[in-house]
Short mmCIF file of C-alpha atoms and ligand atoms in Angstrom, two decimals:
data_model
loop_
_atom_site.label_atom_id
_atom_site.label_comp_id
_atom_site.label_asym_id
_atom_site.label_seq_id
_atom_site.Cartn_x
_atom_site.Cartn_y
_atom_site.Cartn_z
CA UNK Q 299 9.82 3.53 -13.68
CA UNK Q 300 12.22 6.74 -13.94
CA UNK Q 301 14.47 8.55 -11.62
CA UNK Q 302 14.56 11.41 -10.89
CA UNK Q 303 17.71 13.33 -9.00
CA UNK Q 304 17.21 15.35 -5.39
CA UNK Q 305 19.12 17.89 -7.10
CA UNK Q 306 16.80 18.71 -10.43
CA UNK Q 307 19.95 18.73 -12.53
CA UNK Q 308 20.67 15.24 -14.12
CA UNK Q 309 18.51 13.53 -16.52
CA UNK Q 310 16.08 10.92 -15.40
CA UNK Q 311 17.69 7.10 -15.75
CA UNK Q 312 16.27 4.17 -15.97
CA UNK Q 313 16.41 1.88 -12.82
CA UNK Q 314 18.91 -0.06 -13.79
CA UNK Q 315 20.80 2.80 -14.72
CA UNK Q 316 19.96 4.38 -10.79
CA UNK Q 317 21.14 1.15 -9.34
CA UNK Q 318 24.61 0.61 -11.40
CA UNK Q 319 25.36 4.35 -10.96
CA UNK Q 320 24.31 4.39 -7.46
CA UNK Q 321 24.58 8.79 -7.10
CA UNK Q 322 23.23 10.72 -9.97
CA UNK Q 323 25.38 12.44 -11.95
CA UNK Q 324 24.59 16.25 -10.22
CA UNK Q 325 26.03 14.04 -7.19
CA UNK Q 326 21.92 13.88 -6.34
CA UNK Q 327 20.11 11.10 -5.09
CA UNK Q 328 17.79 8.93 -7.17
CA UNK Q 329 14.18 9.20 -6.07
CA UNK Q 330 11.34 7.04 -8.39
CA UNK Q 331 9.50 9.07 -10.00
CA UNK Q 332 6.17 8.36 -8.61
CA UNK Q 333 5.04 6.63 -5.67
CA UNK Q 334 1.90 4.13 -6.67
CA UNK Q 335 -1.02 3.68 -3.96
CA UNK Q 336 -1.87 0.85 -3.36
CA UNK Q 337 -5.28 0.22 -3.36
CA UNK Q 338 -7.87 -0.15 -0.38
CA UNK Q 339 -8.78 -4.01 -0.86
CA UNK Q 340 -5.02 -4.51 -0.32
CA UNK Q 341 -4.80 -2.83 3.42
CA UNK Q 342 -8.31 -4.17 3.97
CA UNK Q 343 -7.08 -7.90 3.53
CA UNK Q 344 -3.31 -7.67 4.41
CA UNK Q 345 -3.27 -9.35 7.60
CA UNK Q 346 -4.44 -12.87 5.22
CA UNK Q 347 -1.38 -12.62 3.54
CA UNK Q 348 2.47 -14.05 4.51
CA UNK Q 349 5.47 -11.60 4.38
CA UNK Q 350 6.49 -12.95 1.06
CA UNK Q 351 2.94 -12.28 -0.24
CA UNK Q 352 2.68 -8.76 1.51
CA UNK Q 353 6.46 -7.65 0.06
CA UNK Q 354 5.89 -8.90 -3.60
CA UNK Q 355 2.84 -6.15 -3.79
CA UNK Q 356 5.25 -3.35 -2.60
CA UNK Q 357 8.02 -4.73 -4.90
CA UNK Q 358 5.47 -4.92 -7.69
CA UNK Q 359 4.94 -0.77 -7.02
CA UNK Q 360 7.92 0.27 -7.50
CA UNK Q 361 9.85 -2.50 -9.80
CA UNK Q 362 7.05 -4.20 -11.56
CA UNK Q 363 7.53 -2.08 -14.67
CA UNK Q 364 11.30 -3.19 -14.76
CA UNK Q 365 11.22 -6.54 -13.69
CA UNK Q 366 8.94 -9.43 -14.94
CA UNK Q 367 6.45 -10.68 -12.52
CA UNK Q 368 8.02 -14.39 -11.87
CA UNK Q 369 11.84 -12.78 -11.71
CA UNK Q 370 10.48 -10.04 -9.29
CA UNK Q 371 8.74 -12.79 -7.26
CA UNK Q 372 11.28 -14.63 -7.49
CA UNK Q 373 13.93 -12.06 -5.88
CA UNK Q 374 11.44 -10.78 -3.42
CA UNK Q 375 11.47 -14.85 -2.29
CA UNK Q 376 14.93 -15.24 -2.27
CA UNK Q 377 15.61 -12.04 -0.01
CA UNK Q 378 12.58 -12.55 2.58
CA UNK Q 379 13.79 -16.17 3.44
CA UNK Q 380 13.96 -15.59 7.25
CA UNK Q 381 11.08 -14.31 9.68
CA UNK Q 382 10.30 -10.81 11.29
CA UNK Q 383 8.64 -11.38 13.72
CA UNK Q 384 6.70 -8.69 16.60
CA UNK Q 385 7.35 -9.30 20.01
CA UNK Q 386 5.55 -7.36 22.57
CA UNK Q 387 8.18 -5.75 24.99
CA UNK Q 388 5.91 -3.69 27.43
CA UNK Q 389 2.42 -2.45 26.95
CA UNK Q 390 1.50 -1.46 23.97
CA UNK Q 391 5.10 -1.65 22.93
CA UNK Q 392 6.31 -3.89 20.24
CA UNK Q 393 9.62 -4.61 18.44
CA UNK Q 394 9.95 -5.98 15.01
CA UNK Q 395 12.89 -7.71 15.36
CA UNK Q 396 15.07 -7.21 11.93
CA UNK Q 397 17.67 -9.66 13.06
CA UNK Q 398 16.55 -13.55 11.83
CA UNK Q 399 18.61 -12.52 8.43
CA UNK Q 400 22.30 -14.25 7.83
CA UNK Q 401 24.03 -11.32 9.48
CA UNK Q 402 21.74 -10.53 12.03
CA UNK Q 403 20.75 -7.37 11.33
CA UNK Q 404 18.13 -5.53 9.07
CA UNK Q 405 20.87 -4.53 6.55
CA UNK Q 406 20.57 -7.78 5.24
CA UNK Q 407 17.17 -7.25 3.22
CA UNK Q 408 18.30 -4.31 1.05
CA UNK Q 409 22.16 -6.44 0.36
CA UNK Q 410 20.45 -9.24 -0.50
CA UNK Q 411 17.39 -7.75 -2.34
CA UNK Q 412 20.54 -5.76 -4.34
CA UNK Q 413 22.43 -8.34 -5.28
CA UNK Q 414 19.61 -10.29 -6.77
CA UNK Q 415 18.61 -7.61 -8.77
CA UNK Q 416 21.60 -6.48 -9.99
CA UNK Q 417 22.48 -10.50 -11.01
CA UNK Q 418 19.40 -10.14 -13.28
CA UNK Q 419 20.25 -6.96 -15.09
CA UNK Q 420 23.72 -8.46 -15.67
CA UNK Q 421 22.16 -11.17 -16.92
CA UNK Q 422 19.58 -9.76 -19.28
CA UNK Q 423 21.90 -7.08 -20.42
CA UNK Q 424 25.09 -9.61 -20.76
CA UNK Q 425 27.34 -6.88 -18.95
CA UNK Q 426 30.30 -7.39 -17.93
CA UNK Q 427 31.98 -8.32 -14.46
CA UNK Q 428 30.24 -5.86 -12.27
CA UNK Q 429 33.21 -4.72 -8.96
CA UNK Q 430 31.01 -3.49 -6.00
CA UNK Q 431 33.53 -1.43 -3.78
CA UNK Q 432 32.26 -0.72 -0.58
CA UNK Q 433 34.02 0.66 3.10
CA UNK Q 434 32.79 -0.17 6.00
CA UNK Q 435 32.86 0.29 9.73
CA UNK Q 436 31.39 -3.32 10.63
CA UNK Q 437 27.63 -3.60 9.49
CA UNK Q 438 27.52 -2.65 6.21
CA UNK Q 439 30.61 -4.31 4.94
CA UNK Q 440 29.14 -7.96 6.39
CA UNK Q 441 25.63 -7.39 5.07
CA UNK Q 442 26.65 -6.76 1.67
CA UNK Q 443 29.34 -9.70 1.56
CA UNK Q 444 26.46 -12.07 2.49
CA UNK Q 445 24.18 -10.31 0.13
CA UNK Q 446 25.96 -10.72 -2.76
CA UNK Q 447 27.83 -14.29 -2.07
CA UNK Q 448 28.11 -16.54 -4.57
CA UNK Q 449 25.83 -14.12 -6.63
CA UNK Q 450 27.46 -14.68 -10.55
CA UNK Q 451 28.70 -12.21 -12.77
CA UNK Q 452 29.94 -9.68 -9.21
CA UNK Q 453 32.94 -9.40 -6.87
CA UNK Q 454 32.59 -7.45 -3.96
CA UNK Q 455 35.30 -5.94 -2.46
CA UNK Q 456 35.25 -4.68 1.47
CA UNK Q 457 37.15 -2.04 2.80
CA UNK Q 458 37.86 -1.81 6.28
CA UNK Q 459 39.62 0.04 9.13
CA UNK Q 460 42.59 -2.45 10.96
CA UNK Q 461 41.49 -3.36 14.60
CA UNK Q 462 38.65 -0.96 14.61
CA UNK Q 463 36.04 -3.47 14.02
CA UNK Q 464 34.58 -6.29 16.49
CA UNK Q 465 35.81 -10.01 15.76
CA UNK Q 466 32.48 -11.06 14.83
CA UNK Q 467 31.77 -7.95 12.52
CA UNK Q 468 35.28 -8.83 10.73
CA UNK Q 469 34.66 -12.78 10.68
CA UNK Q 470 31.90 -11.84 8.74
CA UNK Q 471 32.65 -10.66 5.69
CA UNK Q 472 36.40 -11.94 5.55
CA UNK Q 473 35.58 -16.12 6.43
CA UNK Q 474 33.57 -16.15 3.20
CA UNK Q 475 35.74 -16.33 0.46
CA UNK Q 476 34.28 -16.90 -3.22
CA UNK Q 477 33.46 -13.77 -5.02
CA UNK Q 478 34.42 -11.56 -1.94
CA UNK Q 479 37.78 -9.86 -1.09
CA UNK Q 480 38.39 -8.38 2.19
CA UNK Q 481 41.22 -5.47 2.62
CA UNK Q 482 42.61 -4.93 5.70
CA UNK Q 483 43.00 -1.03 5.67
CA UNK Q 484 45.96 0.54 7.54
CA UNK Q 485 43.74 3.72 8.72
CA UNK Q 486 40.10 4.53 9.92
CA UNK Q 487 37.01 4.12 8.17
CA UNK Q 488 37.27 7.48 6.27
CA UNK Q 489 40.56 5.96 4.83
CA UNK Q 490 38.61 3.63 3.51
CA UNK Q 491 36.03 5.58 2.42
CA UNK Q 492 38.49 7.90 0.38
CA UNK Q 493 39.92 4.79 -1.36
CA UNK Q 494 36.03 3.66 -2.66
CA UNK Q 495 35.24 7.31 -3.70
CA UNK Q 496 39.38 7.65 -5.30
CA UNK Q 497 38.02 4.43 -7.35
CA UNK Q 498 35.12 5.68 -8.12
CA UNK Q 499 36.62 8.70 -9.91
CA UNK Q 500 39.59 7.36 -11.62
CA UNK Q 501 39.41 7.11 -15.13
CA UNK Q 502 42.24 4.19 -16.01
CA UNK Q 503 40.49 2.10 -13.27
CA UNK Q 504 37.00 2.56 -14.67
CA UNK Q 505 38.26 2.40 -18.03
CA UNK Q 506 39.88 -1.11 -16.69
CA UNK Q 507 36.52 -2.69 -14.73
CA UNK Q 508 33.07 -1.70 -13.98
CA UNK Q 509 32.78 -0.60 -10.75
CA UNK Q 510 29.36 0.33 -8.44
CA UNK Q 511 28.57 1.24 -4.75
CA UNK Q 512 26.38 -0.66 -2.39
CA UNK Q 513 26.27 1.60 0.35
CA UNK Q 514 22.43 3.06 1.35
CA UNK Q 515 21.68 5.83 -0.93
CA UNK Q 516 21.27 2.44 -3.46
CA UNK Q 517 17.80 2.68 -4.45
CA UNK Q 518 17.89 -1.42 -4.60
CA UNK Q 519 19.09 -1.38 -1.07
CA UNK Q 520 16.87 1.06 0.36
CA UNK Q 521 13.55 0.92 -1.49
CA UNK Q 522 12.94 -2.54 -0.08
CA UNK Q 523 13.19 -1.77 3.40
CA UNK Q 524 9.66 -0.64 3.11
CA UNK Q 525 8.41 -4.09 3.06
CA UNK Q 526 8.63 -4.65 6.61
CA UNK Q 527 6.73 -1.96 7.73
CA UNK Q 528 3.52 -3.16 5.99
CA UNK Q 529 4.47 -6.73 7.67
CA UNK Q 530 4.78 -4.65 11.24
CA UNK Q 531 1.13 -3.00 10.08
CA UNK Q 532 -0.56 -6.90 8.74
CA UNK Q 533 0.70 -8.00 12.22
CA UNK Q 534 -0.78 -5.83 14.79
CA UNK Q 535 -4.11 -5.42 12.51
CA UNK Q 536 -4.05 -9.46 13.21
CA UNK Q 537 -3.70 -8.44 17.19
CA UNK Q 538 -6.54 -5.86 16.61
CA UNK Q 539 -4.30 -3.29 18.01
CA UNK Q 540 -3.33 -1.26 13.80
CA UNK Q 541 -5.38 1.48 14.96
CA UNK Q 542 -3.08 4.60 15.61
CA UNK Q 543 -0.02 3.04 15.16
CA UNK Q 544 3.36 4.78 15.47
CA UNK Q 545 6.65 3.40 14.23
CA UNK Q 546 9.90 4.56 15.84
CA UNK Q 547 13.15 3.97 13.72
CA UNK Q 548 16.64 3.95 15.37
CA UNK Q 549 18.56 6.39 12.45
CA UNK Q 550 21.86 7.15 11.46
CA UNK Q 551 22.00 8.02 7.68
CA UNK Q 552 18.13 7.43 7.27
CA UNK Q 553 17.52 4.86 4.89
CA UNK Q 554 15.86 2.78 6.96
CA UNK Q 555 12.93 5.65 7.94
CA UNK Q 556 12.69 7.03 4.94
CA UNK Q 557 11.22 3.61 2.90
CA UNK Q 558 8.85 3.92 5.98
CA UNK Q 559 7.67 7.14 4.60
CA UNK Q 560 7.83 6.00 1.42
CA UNK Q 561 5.32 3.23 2.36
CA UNK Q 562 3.11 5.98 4.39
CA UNK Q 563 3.06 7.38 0.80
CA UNK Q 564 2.01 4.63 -0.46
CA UNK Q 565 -1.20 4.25 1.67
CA UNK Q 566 0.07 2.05 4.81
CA UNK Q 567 -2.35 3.48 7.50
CA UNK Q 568 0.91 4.91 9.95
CA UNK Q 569 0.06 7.31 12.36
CA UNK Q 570 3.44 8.94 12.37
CA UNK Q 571 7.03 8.47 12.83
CA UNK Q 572 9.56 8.77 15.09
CA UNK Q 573 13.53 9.07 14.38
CA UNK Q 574 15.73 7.94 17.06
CA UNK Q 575 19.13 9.46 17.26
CA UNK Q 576 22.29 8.54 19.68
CA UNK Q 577 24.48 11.52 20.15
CA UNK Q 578 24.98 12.33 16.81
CA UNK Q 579 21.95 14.56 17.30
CA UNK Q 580 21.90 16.24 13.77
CA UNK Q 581 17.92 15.99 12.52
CA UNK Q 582 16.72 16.07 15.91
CA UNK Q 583 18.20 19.43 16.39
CA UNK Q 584 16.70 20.13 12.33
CA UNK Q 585 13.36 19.28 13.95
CA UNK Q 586 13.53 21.49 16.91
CA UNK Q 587 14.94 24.55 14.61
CA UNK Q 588 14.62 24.28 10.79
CA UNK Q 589 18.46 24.73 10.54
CA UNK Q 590 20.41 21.30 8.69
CA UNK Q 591 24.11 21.56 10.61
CA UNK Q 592 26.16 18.73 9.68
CA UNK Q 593 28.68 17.68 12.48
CA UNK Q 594 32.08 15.48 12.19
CA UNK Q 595 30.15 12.23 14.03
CA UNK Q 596 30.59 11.17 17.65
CA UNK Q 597 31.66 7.60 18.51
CA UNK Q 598 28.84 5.84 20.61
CA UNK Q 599 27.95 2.34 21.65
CA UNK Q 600 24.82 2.25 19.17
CA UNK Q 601 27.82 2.50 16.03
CA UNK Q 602 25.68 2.02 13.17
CA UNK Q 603 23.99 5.65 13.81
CA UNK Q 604 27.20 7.21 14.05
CA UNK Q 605 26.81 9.63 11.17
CA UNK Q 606 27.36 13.72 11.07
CA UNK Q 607 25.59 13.61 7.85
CA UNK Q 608 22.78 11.67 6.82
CA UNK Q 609 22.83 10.97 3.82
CA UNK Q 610 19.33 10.07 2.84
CA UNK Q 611 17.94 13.65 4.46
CA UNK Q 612 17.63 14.90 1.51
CA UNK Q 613 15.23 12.62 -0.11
CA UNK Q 614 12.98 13.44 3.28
CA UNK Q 615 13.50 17.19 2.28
CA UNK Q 616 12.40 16.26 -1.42
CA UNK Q 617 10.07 14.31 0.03
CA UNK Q 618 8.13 16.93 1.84
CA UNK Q 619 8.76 19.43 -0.93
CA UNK Q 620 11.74 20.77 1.44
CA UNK Q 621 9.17 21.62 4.34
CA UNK Q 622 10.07 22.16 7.93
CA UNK Q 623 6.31 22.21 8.80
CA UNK Q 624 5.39 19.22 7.03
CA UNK Q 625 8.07 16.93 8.18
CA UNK Q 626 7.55 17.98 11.81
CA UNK Q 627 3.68 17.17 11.30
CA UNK Q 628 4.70 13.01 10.34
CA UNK Q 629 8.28 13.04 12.22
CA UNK Q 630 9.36 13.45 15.55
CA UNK Q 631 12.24 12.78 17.33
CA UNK Q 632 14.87 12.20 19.98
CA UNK Q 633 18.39 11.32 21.19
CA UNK Q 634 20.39 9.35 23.64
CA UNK Q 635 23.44 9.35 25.11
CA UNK Q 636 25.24 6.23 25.83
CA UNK Q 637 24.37 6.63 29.35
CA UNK Q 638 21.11 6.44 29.00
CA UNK Q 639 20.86 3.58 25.96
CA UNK Q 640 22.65 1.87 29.11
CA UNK Q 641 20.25 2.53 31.29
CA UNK Q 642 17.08 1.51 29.02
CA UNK Q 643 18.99 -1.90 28.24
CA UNK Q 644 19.27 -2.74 31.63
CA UNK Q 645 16.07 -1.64 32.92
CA UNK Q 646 14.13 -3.69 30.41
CA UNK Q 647 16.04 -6.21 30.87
CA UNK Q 648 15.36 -6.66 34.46
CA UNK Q 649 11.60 -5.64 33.86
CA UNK Q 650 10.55 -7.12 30.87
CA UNK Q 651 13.96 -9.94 30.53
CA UNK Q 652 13.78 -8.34 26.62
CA UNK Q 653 17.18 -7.91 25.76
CA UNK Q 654 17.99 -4.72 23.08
CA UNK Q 655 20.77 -4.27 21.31
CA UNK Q 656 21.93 -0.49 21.76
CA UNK Q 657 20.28 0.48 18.30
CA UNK Q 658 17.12 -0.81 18.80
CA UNK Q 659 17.60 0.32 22.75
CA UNK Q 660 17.46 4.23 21.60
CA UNK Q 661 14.32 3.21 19.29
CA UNK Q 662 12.51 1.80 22.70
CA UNK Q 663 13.19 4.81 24.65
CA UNK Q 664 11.86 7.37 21.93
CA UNK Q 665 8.53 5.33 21.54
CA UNK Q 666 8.51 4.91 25.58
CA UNK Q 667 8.57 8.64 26.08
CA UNK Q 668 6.62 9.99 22.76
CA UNK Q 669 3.69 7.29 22.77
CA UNK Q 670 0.33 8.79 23.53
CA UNK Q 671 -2.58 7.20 24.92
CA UNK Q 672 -4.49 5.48 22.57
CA UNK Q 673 -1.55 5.08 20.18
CA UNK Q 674 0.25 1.67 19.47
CA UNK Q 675 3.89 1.55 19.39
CA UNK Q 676 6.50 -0.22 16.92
CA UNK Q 677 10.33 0.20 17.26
CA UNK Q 678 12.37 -1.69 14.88
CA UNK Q 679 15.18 -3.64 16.58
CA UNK Q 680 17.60 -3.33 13.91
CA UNK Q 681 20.43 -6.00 15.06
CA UNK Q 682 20.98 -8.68 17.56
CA UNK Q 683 21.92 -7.73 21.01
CA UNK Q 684 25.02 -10.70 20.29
CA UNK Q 685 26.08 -8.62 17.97
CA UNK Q 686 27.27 -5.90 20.18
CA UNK Q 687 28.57 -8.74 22.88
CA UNK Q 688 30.99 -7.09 25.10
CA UNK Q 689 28.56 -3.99 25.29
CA UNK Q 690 25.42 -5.69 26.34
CA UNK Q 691 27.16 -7.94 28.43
CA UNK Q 692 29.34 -5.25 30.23
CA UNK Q 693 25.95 -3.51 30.95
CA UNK Q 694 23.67 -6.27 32.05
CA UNK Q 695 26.61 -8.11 33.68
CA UNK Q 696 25.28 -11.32 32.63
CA UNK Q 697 26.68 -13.91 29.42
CA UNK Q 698 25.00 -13.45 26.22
CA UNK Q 699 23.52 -16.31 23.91
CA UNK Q 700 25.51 -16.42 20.52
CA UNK Q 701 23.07 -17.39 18.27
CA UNK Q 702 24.14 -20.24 16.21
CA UNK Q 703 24.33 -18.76 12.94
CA UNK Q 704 26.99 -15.75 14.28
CA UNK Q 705 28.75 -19.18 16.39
CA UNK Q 706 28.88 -20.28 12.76
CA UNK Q 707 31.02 -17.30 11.18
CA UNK Q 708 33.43 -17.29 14.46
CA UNK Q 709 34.45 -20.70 12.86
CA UNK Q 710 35.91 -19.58 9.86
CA UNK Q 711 38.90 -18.81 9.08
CA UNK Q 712 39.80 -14.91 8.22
CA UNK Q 713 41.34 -14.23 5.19
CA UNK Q 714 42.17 -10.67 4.26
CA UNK Q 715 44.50 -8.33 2.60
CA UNK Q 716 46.82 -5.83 3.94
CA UNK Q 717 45.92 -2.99 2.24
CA UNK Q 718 47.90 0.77 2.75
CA UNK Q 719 45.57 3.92 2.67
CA UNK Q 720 47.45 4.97 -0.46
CA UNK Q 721 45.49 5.29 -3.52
CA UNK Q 722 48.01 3.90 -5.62
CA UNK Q 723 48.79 0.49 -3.82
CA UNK Q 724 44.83 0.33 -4.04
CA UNK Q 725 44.78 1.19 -7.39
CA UNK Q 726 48.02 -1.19 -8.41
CA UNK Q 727 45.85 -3.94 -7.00
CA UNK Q 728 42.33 -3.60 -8.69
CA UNK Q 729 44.10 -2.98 -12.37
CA UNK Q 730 45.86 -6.55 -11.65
CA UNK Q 731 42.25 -8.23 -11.34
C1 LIG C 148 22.61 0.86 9.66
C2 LIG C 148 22.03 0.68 11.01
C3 LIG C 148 21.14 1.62 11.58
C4 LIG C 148 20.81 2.93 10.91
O1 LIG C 148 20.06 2.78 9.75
P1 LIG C 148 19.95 3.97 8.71
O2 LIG C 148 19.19 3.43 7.56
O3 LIG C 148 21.38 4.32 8.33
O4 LIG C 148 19.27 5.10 9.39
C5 LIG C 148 20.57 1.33 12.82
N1 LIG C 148 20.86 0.19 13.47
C6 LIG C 148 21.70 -0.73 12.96
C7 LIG C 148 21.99 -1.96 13.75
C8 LIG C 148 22.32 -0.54 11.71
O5 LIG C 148 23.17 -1.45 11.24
#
């Protein structure tokens, strides 16, 4: 399969050219070049077949060309190695919870699914070292540690902001040691974020090392996430209930929805979507007016969907052949303020003892107040609620369960490196590796 850029300008590349380069060179996203049906018999007899089963089909469509059958199977395996299961919250209602994953939190699928894939290009290819640089503000940076740990032939190095993550977020990518390097940055996230893209355009230090991104414009990270939603579909057409279904996706930068549209494309039987925004309100208000006006973001308790910009909106816009009408006929949308993510996690708490996390909290609300009758309801809860501790607990007043695997990290011991938001001290380190 080729790839094609948002932007028309850059010559199509091979996928493992799109996943090693990450943006195309017209600074475009990579889109695949066609989007393969799948056929009838497939959505007649999918709720027969396991997650695993379900996910190899979809992987099949858009990597089987590039990747032989048993290695394709054999990543698709590897990644799906935890459950996602549907839980009915309140009528007609359901979550799929994202969270069973080693970081607890849906990020997981596309790291992992990544990695794997990138370990068998290096391996086929005999490349180099391949350096993954990436900054993050908490979720990411763990996701992708775990992802690619212990994966050969990569080192991943994490970026983040000094005392601006939780303890559990930083425990998690800095206990692991291995093939991943932590740096402590003296700054905010957008520090970090200027050292990645400084790397990323200096010649000496790509001269020196091959470096990549892993962030979610990847089309390895972010093409995968559409296997879930036919496992949300296989799921309820088991309960009899896959009729009109909606599917309501907590988004900050998009990824996440947009491989749900992808696998609408694709011939999964969705009704329609809708996006769920916190404050950072920016496609909502594109919805309501036509007009794209990208904000500085707004810090909120659901963190993750902090973001001014989205960066996936335009592959939606290429997606809908840059139509206002025709996204607004699949997509709707809303957005919360913290108050009221509050106020949904308590009240369904007490009425339904389901306990959201404040992602998958604005996702509730949106399908609460845009279901209509007759339609079935899917949010995706997109991280555990322990995740988020003091939050949830400050809100619900009650101690949260730590789930055994994030008991596990808080174990560890952190190792990291003090790292100044100076280019050159940055720089001075990675041409010493
Ligand atoms: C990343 C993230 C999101 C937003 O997903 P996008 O693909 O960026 O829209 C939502 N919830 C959680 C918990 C996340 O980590």
């Amino acid at each position: 399969m080729k790839y094609y850029s948002t932007n028309k300008q850059a010559p199509l590349a091979s996928l493992q050219d799109a996943v090693l380069k990450g943006l195309a060179s017209d600074k475009g996203l990579f889109m695949p070049l066609t989007i393969k049906p799948l056929p009838k018999e497939f959505f007649d007899t999918i709720d027969r077949l396991s997650f695993r089963e379900i996910a190899y089909r979809v992987a099949d469509a858009f990597f089987g060309e590039d990747v032989p059958v048993a290695k394709l199977e054999q990543i698709v395996y590897d990644t799906l190695n935890f459950d996602v299961p549907l839980v009915e919250v309140t009528d007609n209602k359901y979550a799929l919870e994202l969270f069973h994953g080693p970081t607890l939190a849906f990020k997981d699928v596309g790291a992992r699914f990544m990695a794997r894939l990138l370990e068998f290009f290096i391996n086929k290819e005999r490349l180099e070292k391949v350096n993954v640089l990436v900054a993050t503000s908490g979720d990411t940076g763990s996701a992708v540690a775990n992802g690619f740990l212990g994966v050969k032939g990569i080192h991943v190095y994490v970026l983040y902001p000094k005392g601006k993550v939780t303890e559990i977020q930083e425990k998690q990518f800095t206990t692991l040691g291995q093939n991943i390097t932590a740096f402590e940055v003296d700054g905010n996230f957008d520090d970090c974020q200027t050292l990645v893209k400084s790397a990323f355009m200096d010649e000496e230090l790509n001269k020196h090392m091959l470096l990549t991104s892993a962030n979610s414009i990847n089309v390895a990270r972010f093409l995968p996430q559409a296997f879930y939603y036919f496992y949300a579909y296989a799921q309820l057409k088991r309960l009899g209930k896959s009729d009109n279904t909606v599917v309501c996706v907590p988004s900050g930068n998009f990824g996440n929805i947009t491989a749900g549209l992808f696998a609408k494309r694709m011939g999964l039987p969705i009704r329609r979507f809708i996006a769920a925004n916190n404050r950072n309100d920016i496609f909502y208000q594109y919805l309501l007016s036509g007009m794209y006006n990208p904000k500085p973001s707004i810090a909120t308790i659901a963190n993750a969907m902090d973001v001014g910009d989205p960066s996936n909106f335009v592959r939606i816009l290429d997606l809908y052949e840059r139509s206002h009408e025709a996204i607004c006929a699949e997509i709707s949308g809303a957005a919360y303020t913290n108050e009221q993510i509050s106020e949904t996690i308590k009240e369904i708490w007490q009425k339904a003892h389901y306990l959201l996390d404040p992602h998958g909290a604005c996702g509730y609300r949106a399908l609460k107040e845009g279901l209509k009758s007759g339609e079935t309801g899917i949010f995706l809860e997109t991280a555990h609620p322990a995740k988020f501790l003091h939050t949830v607990e400050g809100i619900i007043g009650e101690k949260v369960v730590i789930p055994a695997k994030l008991q596990a990290f808080m174990k560890g011991e952190k190792k990291s490196i003090r790292m100044s938001k100076d280019f050159a001290d940055f720089k001075s380190y990675l041409l010493k590796v």
